[in-house]
mmCIF file of C-alpha atoms in Angstrom:
data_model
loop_
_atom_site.group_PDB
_atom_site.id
_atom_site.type_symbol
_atom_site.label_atom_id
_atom_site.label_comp_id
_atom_site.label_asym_id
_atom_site.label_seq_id
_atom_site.Cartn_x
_atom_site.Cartn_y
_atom_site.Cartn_z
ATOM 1 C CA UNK U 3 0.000 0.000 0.000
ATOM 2 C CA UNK U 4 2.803 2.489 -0.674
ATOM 3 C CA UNK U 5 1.371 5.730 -1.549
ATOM 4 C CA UNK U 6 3.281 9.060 -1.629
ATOM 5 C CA UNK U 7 0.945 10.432 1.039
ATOM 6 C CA UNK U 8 0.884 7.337 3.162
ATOM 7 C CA UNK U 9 3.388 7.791 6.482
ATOM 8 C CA UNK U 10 5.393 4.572 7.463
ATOM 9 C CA UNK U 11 3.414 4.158 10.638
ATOM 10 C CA UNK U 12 0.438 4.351 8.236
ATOM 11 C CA UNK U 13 1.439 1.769 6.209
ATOM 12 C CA UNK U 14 2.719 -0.597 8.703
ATOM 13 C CA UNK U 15 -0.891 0.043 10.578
ATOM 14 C CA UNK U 16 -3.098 -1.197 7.434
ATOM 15 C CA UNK U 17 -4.356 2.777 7.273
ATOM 16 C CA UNK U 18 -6.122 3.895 3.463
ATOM 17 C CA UNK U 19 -3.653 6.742 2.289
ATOM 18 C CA UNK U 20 -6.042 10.015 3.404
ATOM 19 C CA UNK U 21 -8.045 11.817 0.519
ATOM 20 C CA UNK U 22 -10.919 10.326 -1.473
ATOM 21 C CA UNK U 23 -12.985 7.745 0.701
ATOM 22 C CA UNK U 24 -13.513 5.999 -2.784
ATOM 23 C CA UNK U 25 -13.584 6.938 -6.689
ATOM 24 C CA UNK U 26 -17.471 7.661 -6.301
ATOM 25 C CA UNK U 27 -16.671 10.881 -3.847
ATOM 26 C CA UNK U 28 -16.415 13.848 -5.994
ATOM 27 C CA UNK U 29 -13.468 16.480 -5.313
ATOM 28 C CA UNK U 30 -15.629 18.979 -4.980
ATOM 29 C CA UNK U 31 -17.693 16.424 -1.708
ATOM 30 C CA UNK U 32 -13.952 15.842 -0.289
ATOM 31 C CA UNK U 33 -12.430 19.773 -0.684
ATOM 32 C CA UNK U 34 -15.864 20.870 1.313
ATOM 33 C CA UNK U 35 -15.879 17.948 3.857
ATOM 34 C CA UNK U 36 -12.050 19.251 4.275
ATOM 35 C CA UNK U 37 -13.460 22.830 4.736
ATOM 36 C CA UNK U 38 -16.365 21.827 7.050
ATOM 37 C CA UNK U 39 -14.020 19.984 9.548
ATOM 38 C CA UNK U 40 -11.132 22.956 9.323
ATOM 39 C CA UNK U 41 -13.859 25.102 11.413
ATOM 40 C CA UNK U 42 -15.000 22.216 13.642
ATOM 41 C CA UNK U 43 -13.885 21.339 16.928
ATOM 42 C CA UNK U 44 -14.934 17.871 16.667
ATOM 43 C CA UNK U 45 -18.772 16.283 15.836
ATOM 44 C CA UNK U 46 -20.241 17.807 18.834
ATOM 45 C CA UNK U 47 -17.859 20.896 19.900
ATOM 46 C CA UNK U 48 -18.160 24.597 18.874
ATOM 47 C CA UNK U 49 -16.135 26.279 16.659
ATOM 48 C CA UNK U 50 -12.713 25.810 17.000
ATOM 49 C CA UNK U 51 -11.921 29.297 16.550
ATOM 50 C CA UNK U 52 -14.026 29.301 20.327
ATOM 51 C CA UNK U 53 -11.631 26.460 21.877
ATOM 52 C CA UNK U 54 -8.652 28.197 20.366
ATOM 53 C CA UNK U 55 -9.463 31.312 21.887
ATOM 54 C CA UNK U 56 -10.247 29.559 25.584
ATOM 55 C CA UNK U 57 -6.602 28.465 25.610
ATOM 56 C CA UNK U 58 -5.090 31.969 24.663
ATOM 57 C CA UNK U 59 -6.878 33.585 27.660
ATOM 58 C CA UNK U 60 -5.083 34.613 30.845
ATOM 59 C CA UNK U 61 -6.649 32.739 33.634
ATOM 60 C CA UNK U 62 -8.431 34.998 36.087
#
């Protein structure tokens, strides 16, 4: 499964190589999946601009 993409630890764990989940995805599905998940904190957290911010804060 060697794949220019694909890291070593990757490959030696069975991993796909990242990008298209299979020929059927369109680009244009995986470049706004990509874009979705860039402002996401994770499937049920705010934006991550509001987590980023929380850790720049001075406590107090």
């Amino acid at each position: 499964m060697t794949d220019k993409n694909q890291t070593e630890g990757r490959d030696d764990n069975g991993a796909i190589p990242p990008g298209k989940p299979d020929a059927s995805t369109s680009d244009a599905a995986v470049k706004r999946n990509g874009e979705r998940e860039r402002r996401s904190a994770g499937p049920d957290g705010p934006d991550a601009t509001e987590v980023g911010d929380t850790f720049k804060t001075q406590p107090g």
